[in-house]
Short mmCIF file of C-alpha atoms in Angstrom, two decimals:
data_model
loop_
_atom_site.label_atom_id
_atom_site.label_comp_id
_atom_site.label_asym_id
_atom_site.label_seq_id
_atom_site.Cartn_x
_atom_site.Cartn_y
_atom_site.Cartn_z
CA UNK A 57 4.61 35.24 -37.71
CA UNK A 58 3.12 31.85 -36.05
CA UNK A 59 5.38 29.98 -34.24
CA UNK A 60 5.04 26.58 -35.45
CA UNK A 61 4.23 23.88 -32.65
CA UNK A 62 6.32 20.72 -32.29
CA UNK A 63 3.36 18.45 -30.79
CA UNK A 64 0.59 18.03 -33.06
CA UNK A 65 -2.24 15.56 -31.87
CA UNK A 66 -3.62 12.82 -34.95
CA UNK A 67 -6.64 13.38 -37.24
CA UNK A 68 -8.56 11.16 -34.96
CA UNK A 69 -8.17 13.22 -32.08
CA UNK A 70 -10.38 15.52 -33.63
CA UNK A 71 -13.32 12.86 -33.60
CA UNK A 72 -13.11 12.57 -29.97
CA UNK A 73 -15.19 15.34 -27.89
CA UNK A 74 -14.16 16.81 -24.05
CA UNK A 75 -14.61 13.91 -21.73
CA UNK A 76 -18.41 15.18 -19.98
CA UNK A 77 -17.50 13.25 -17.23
CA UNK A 78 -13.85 14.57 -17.01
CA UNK A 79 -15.53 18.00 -16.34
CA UNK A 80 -17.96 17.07 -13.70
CA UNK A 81 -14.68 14.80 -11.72
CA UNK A 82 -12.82 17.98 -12.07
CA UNK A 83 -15.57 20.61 -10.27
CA UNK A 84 -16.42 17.88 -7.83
CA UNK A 85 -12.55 17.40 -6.71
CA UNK A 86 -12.20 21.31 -6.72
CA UNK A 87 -14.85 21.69 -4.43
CA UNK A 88 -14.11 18.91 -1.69
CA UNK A 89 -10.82 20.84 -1.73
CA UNK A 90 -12.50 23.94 -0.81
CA UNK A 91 -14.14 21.81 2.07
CA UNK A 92 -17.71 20.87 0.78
CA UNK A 93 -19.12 17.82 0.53
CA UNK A 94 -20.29 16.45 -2.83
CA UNK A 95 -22.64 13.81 -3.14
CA UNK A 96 -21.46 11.96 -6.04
CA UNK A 97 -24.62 9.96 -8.57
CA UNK A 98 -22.35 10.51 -11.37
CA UNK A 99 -19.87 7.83 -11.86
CA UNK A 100 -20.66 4.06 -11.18
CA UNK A 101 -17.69 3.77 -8.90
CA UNK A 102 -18.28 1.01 -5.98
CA UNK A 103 -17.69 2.51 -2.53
CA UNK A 104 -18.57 -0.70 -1.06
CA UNK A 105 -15.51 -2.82 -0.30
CA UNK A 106 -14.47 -5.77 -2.55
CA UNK A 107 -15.02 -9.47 -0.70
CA UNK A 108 -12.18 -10.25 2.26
CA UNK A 109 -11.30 -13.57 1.10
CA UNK A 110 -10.71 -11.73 -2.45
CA UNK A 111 -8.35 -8.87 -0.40
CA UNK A 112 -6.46 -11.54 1.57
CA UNK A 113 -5.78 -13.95 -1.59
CA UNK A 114 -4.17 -11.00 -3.32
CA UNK A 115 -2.19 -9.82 -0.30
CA UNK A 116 -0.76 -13.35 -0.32
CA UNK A 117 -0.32 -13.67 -4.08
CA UNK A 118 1.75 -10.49 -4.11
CA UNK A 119 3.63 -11.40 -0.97
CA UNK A 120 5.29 -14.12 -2.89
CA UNK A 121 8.67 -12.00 -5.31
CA UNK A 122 6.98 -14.75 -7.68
CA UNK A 123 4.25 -13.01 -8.79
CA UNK A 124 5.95 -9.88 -9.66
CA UNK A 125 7.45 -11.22 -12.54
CA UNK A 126 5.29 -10.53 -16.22
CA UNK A 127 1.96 -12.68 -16.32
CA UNK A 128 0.44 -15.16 -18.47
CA UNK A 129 -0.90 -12.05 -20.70
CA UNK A 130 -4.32 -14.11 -22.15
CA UNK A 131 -5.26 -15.09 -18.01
CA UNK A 132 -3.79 -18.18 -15.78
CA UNK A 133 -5.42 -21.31 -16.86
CA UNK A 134 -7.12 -21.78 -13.78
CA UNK A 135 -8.73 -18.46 -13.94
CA UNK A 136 -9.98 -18.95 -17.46
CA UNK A 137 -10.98 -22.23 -16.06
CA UNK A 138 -13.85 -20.79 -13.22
CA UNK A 139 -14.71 -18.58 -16.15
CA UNK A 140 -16.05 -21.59 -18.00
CA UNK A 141 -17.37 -22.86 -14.93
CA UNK A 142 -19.30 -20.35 -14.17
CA UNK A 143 -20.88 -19.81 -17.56
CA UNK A 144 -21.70 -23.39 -17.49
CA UNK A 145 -23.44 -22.90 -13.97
CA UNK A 146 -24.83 -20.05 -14.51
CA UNK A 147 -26.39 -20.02 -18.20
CA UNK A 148 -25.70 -23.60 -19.37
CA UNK A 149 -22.53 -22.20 -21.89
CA UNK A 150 -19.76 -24.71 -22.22
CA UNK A 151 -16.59 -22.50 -23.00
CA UNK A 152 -13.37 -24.31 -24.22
CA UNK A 153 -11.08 -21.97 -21.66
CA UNK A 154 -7.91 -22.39 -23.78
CA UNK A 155 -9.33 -21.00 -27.19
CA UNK A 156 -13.08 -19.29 -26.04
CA UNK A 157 -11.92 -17.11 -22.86
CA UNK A 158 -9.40 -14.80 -22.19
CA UNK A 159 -8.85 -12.19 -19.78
CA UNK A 160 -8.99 -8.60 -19.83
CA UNK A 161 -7.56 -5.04 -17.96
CA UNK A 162 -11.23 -4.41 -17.66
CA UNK A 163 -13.78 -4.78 -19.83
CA UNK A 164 -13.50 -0.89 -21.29
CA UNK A 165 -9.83 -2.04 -22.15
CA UNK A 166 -11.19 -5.90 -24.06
CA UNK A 167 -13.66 -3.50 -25.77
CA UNK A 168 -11.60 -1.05 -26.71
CA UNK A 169 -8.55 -4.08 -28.35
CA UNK A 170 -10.98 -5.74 -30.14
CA UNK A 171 -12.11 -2.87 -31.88
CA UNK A 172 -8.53 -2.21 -33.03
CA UNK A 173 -8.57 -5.99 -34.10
CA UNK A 174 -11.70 -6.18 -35.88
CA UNK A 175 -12.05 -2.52 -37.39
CA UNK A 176 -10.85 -0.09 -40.00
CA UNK A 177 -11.31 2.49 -42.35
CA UNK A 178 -14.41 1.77 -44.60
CA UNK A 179 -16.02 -0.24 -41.92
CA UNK A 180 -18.99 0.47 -39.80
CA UNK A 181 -19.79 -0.62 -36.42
CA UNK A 182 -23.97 -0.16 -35.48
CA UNK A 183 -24.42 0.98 -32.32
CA UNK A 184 -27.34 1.32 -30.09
CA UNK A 185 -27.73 5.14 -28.73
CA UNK A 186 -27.83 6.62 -26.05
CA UNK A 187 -24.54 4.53 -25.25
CA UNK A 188 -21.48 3.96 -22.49
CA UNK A 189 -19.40 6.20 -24.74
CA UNK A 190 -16.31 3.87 -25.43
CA UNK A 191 -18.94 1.45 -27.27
CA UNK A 192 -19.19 4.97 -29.84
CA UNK A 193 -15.66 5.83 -29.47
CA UNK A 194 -13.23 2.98 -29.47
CA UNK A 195 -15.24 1.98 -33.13
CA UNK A 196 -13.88 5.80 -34.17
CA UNK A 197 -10.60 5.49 -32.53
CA UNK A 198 -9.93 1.93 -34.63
CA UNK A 199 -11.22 4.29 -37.88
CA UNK A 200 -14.53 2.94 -38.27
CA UNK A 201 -17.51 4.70 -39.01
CA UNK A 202 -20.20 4.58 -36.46
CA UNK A 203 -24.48 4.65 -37.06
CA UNK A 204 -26.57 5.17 -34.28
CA UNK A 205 -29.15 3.24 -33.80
CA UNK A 206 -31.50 4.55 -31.56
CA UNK A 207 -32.91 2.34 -28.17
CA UNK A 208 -35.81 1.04 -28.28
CA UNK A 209 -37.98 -1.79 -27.87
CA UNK A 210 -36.97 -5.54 -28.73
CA UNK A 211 -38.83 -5.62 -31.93
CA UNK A 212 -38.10 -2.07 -33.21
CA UNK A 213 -34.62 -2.70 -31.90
CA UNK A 214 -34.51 -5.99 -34.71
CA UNK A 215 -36.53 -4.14 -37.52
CA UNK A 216 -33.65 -0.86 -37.64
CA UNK A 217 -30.61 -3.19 -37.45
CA UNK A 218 -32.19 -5.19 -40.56
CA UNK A 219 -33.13 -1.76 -42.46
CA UNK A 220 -29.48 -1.07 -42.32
CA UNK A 221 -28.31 -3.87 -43.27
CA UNK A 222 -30.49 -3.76 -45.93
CA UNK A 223 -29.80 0.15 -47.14
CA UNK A 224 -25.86 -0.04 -46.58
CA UNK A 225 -23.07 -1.42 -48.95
CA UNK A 226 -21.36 -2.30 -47.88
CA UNK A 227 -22.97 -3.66 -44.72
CA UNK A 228 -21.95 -2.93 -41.19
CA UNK A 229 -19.28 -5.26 -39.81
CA UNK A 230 -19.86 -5.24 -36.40
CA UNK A 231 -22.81 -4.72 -33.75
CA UNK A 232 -22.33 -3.51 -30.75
CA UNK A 233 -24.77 -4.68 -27.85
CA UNK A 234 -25.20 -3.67 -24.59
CA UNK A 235 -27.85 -5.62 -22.09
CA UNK A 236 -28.29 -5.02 -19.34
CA UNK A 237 -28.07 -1.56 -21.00
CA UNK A 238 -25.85 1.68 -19.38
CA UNK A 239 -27.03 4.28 -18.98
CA UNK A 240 -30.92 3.09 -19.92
CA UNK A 241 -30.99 0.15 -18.13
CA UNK A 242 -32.94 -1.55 -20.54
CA UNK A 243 -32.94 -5.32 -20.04
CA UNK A 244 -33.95 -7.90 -22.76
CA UNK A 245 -34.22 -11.90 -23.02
CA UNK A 246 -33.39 -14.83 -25.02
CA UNK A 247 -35.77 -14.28 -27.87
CA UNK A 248 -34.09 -11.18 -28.91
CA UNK A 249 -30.68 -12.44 -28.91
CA UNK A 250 -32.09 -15.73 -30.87
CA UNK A 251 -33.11 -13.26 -34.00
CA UNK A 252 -30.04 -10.57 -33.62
CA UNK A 253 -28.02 -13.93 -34.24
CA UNK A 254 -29.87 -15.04 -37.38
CA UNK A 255 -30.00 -11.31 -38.85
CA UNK A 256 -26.00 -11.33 -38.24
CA UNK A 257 -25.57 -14.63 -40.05
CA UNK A 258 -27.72 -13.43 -42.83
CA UNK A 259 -25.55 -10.43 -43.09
CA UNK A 260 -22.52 -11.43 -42.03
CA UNK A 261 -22.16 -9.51 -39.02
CA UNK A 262 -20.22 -9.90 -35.89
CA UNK A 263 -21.54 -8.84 -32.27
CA UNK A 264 -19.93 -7.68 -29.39
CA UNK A 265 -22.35 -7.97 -26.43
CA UNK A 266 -20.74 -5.99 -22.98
CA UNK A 267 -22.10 -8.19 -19.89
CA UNK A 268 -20.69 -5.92 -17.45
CA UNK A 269 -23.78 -5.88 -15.72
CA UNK A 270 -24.90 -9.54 -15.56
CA UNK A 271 -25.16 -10.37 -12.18
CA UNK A 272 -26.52 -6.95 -11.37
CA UNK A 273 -30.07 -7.76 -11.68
CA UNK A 274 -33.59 -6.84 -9.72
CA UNK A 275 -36.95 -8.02 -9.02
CA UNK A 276 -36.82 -11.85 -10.35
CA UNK A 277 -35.42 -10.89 -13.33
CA UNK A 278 -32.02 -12.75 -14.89
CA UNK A 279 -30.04 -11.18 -17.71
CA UNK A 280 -29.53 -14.33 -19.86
CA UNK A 281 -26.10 -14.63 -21.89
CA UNK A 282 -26.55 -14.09 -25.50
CA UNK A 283 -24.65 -17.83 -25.65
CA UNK A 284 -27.57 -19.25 -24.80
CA UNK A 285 -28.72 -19.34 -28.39
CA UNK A 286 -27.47 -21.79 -30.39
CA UNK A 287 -24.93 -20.32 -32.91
CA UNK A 288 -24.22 -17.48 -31.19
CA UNK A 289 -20.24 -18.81 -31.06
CA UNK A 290 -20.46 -18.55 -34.67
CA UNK A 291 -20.80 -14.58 -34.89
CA UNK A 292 -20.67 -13.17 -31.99
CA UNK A 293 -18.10 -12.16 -28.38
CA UNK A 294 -19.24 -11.49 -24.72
CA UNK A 295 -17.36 -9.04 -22.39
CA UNK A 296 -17.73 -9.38 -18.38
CA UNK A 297 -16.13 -7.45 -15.34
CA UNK A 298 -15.43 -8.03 -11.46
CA UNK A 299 -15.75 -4.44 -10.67
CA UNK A 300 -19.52 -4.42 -10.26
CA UNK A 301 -20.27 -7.86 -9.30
CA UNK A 302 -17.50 -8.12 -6.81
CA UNK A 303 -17.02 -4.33 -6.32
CA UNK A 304 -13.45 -4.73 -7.95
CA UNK A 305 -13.41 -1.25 -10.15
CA UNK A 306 -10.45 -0.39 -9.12
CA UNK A 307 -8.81 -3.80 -9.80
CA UNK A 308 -9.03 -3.60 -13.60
CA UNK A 309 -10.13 -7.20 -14.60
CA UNK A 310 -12.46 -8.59 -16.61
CA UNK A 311 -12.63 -11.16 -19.58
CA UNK A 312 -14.07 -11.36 -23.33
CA UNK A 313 -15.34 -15.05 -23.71
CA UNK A 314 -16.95 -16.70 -27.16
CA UNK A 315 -15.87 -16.92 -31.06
CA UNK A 316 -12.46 -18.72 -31.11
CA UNK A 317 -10.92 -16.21 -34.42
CA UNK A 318 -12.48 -13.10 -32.56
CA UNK A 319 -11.16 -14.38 -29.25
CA UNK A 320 -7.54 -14.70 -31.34
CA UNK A 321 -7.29 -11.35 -32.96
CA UNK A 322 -8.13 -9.85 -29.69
CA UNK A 323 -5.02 -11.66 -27.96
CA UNK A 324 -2.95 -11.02 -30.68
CA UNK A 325 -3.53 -7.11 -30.60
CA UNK A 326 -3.38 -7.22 -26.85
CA UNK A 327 0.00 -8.69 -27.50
CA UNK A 328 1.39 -5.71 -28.64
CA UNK A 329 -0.10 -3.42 -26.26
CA UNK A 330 -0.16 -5.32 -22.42
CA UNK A 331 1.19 -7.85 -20.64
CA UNK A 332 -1.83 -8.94 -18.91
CA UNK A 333 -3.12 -8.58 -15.67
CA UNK A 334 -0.48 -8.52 -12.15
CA UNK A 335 -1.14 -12.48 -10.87
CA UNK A 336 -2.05 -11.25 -7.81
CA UNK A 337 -5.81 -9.99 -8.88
CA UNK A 338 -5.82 -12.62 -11.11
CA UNK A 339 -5.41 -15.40 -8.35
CA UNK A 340 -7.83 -12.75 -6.23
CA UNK A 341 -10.09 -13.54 -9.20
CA UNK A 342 -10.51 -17.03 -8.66
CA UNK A 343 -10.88 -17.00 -5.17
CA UNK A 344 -14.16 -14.61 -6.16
CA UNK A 345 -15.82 -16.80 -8.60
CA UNK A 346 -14.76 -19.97 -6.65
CA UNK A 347 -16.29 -18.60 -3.40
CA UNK A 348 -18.10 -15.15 -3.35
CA UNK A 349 -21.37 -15.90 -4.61
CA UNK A 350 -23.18 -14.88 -1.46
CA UNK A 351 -21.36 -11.48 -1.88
CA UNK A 352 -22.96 -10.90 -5.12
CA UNK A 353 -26.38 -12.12 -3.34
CA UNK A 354 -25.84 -9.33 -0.58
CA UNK A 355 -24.67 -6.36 -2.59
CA UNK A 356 -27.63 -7.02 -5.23
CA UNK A 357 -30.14 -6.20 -2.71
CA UNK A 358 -27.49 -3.26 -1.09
CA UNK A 359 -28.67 -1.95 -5.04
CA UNK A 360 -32.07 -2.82 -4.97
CA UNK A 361 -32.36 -1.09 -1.70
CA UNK A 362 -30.73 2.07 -3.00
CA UNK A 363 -32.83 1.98 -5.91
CA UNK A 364 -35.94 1.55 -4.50
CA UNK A 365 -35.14 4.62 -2.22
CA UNK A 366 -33.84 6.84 -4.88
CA UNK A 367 -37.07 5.92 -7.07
CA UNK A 368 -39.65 6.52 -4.39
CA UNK A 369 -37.90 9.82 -3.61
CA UNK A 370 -37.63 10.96 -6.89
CA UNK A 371 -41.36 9.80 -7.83
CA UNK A 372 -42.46 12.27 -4.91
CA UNK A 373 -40.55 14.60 -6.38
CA UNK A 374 -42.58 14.34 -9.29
CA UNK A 375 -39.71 13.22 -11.69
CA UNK A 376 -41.21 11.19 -14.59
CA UNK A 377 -38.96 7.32 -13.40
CA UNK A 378 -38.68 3.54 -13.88
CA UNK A 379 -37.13 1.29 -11.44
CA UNK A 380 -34.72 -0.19 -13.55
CA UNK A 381 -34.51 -4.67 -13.43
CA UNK A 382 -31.00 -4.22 -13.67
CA UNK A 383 -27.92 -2.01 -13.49
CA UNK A 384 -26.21 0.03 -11.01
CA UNK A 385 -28.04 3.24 -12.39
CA UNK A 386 -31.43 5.03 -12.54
CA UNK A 387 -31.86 6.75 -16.00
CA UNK A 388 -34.13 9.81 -15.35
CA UNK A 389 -35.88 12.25 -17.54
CA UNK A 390 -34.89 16.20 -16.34
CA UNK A 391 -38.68 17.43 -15.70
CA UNK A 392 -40.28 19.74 -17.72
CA UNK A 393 -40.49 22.63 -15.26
CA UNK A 394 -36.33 23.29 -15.58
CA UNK A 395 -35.00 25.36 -17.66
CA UNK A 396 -32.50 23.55 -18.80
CA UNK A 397 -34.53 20.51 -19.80
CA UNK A 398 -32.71 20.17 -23.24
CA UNK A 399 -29.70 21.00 -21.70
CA UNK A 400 -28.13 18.04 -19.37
CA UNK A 401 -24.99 19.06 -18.69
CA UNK A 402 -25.79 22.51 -18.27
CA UNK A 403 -28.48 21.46 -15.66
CA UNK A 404 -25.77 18.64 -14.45
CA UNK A 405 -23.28 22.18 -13.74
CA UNK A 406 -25.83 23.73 -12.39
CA UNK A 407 -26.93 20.89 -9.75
CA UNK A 408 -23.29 20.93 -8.76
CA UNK A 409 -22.88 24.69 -8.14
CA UNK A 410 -26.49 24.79 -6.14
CA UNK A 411 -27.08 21.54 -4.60
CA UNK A 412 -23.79 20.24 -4.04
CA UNK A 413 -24.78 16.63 -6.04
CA UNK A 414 -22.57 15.24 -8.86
CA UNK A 415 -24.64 13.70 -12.19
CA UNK A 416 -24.00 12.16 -15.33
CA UNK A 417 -25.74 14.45 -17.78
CA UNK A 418 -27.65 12.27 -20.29
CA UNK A 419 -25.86 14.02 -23.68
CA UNK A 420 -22.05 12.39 -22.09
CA UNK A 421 -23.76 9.52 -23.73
CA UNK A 422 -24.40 10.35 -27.02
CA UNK A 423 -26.95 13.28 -28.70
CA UNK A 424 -29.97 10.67 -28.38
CA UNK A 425 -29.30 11.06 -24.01
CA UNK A 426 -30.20 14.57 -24.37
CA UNK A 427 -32.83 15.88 -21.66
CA UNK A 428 -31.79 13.26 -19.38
CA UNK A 429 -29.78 12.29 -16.19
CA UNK A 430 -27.75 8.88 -15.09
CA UNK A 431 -27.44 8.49 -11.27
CA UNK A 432 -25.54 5.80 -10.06
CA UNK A 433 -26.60 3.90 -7.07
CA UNK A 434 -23.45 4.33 -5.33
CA UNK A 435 -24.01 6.28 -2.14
CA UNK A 436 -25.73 4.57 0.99
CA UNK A 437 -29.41 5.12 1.12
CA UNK A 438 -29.03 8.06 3.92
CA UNK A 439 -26.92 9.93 1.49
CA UNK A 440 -28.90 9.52 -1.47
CA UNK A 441 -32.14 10.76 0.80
CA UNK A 442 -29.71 13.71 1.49
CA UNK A 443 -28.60 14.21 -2.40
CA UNK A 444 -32.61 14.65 -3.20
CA UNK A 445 -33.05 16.62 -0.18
CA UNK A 446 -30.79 18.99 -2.06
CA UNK A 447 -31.47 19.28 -5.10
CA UNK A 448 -35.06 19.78 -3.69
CA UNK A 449 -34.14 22.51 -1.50
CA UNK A 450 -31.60 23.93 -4.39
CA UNK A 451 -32.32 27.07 -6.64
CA UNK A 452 -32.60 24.97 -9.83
CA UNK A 453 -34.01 27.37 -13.12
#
């Protein structure tokens, strides 16, 4: 006879797979246990160091017994105040800060809220695929049903989200954007964002558009705001971060700005759940919008440097690449002469237990990033020379 168990997990636990990345952290930390030295491309974790006057504001903030009290849980008014400032400076967006921005623990966490606020059973959420997989899996966790919708070009991009909304009933709910794009690093402009707003008034759509890469940006190219286009309030949220602009990961802040009802069902779910962000990183916050632009300036071409050496490496290699315009990643195709082509995270094990190198196999993100590796352009330029070197030199079937 079965002994019955006393913990039993929800349905929806069953919709979520193993964390892919969760397995690669977990060889890479056994093995710098055992004394060898990894060269992590998987995760897009910083290892450059966040701005010193950001460091030193919150070392003061938390000094003060003040600030250890429970924050203002939507953001300090000043904070949401350099929010608006900078959209204004930086894309021409006026933002009311009281009712169109409000902070968030990170932008996974605002993503992740608003999907419990916006989404149910009986709704579906369109998502572009391959995808960052909380885009796919906070839509499942709220109970919604997710379509794919495959990556592709601006105008093929536009003609599949209409075809759905056209063959559905009822129509999706939601859209999920993601530009500039992880793990593709697809960019796109204005134009595109001008006709994904008229096809979600025409179906009555909403968008949620993740910026976390805005600032992140290459060879002349700007990632434009999808609040740009006029009536883009009317349907549609943006989500930002300080962990890659400002190399703040760790920090856990970032902020959901745009339409005032989706901004208020976000901050009344977050009610329930948080109390908002320790005043210390948010006060750090404003010191980094107020005064760290030449910090973004300087660690954009730190990327672009890393990039262009992991792309000229990688081309002599004779690996089929794109320098990506934007992004902290390089989104590679696994070459034909592997085994495992069809296979990432078998070839993403295997490129651990050989060459020492940690990768984000392409299928963490979804079936359609099958065949393909993420590497993040994390590691100086020396190490990432030494990664390639590697995997070069590495027994790889």
């Amino acid at each position: 006879m079965h002994e019955k168990k006393n913990v039993r997990y929800s349905e929806r636990m069953e919709h979520l797979p193993p964390y892919l990345f969760g397995m690669i952290n977990k060889m890479k930390m056994e093995k710098r246990r055992n004394g060898l030295d990894v060269i992590d491309l998987g995760m897009g974790n910083p290892v450059d160091p966040a701005p010193d006057k950001v460091t030193e504001m919150l070392c003061k903030v938390a000094n003060d017994p003040k600030s250890h009290r429970y924050p203002v849980a939507g953001g300090i008014k000043h904070l949401k105040q350099e929010l608006s400032i900078m959209y204004d400076k930086e894309y021409g967006v006026s933002l009311n800060p009281d009712s169109e921005v409000i902070t968030t623990i990170g932008s996974k966490e605002g993503v992740s809220h608003l999907c419990l606020a916006l989404m149910g059973p009986g709704d579906t959420v369109m998502v572009p695929t391959p995808a960052f997989p909380i885009h796919i899996y906070a839509a499942i966790i709220a109970g919604a049903n997710v379509v794919r919708v495959p990556m592709a070009d601006d105008e093929t991009m536009l003609r599949q989200i209409a075809n759905l909304c056209d063959s559905m009933y009822p129509t999706p709910k939601v859209l999920m954007l993601n530009y500039p794009h992880n793990p593709t690093g697809q960019v796109t402009n204005t134009d595109f964002f001008k006709e994904v707003v008229k096809l979600a008034k025409r179906y009555r759509f909403m968008i949620i558009q993740d910026f976390a890469y805005a600032r992140v940006t290459f060879d002349g190219y700007k990632a434009p705001s999808i609040f740009e286009v006029d009536g883009a309030k009317d349907v549609a949220v943006e989500f930002g971060s300080f962990s890659k602009s400002y190399n703040m990961a760790g920090w856990r802040m970032g902020y959901c700005v745009g339409n005032t009802d989706m901004i208020k069902g976000l901050e009344k779910i977050k009610g329930y759940y948080d109390y908002g962000i320790f005043t210390a990183i948010q006060a750090a916050g404003i010191v980094a919008l107020r005064e760290c632009e030449p910090n973004i300036t300087e660690q954009v071409e730190i990327y672009k440097k890393r990039r262009d050496t992991l792309c000229e490496v990688l081309q002599r290699m004779e690996w089929e690449v794109t320098p990506p315009k934007a992004g902290m990643f390089v989104w590679v195709k696994i070459p034909e002469r592997y085994k495992n082509t069809q296979d990432s995270m078998a070839f993403a094990l295997e490129l651990m237990e050989k060459a020492n190198v940690a990768v984000a196999p392409g299928a963490g993100f979804s079936r359609e990033g099958e065949g393909y590796l993420r590497l993040a352009l994390v590691e100086n330029e020396e190490r990432i020379r030494q990664a390639l070197r590697q995997i070069r030199q590495a027994d790889i079937s």
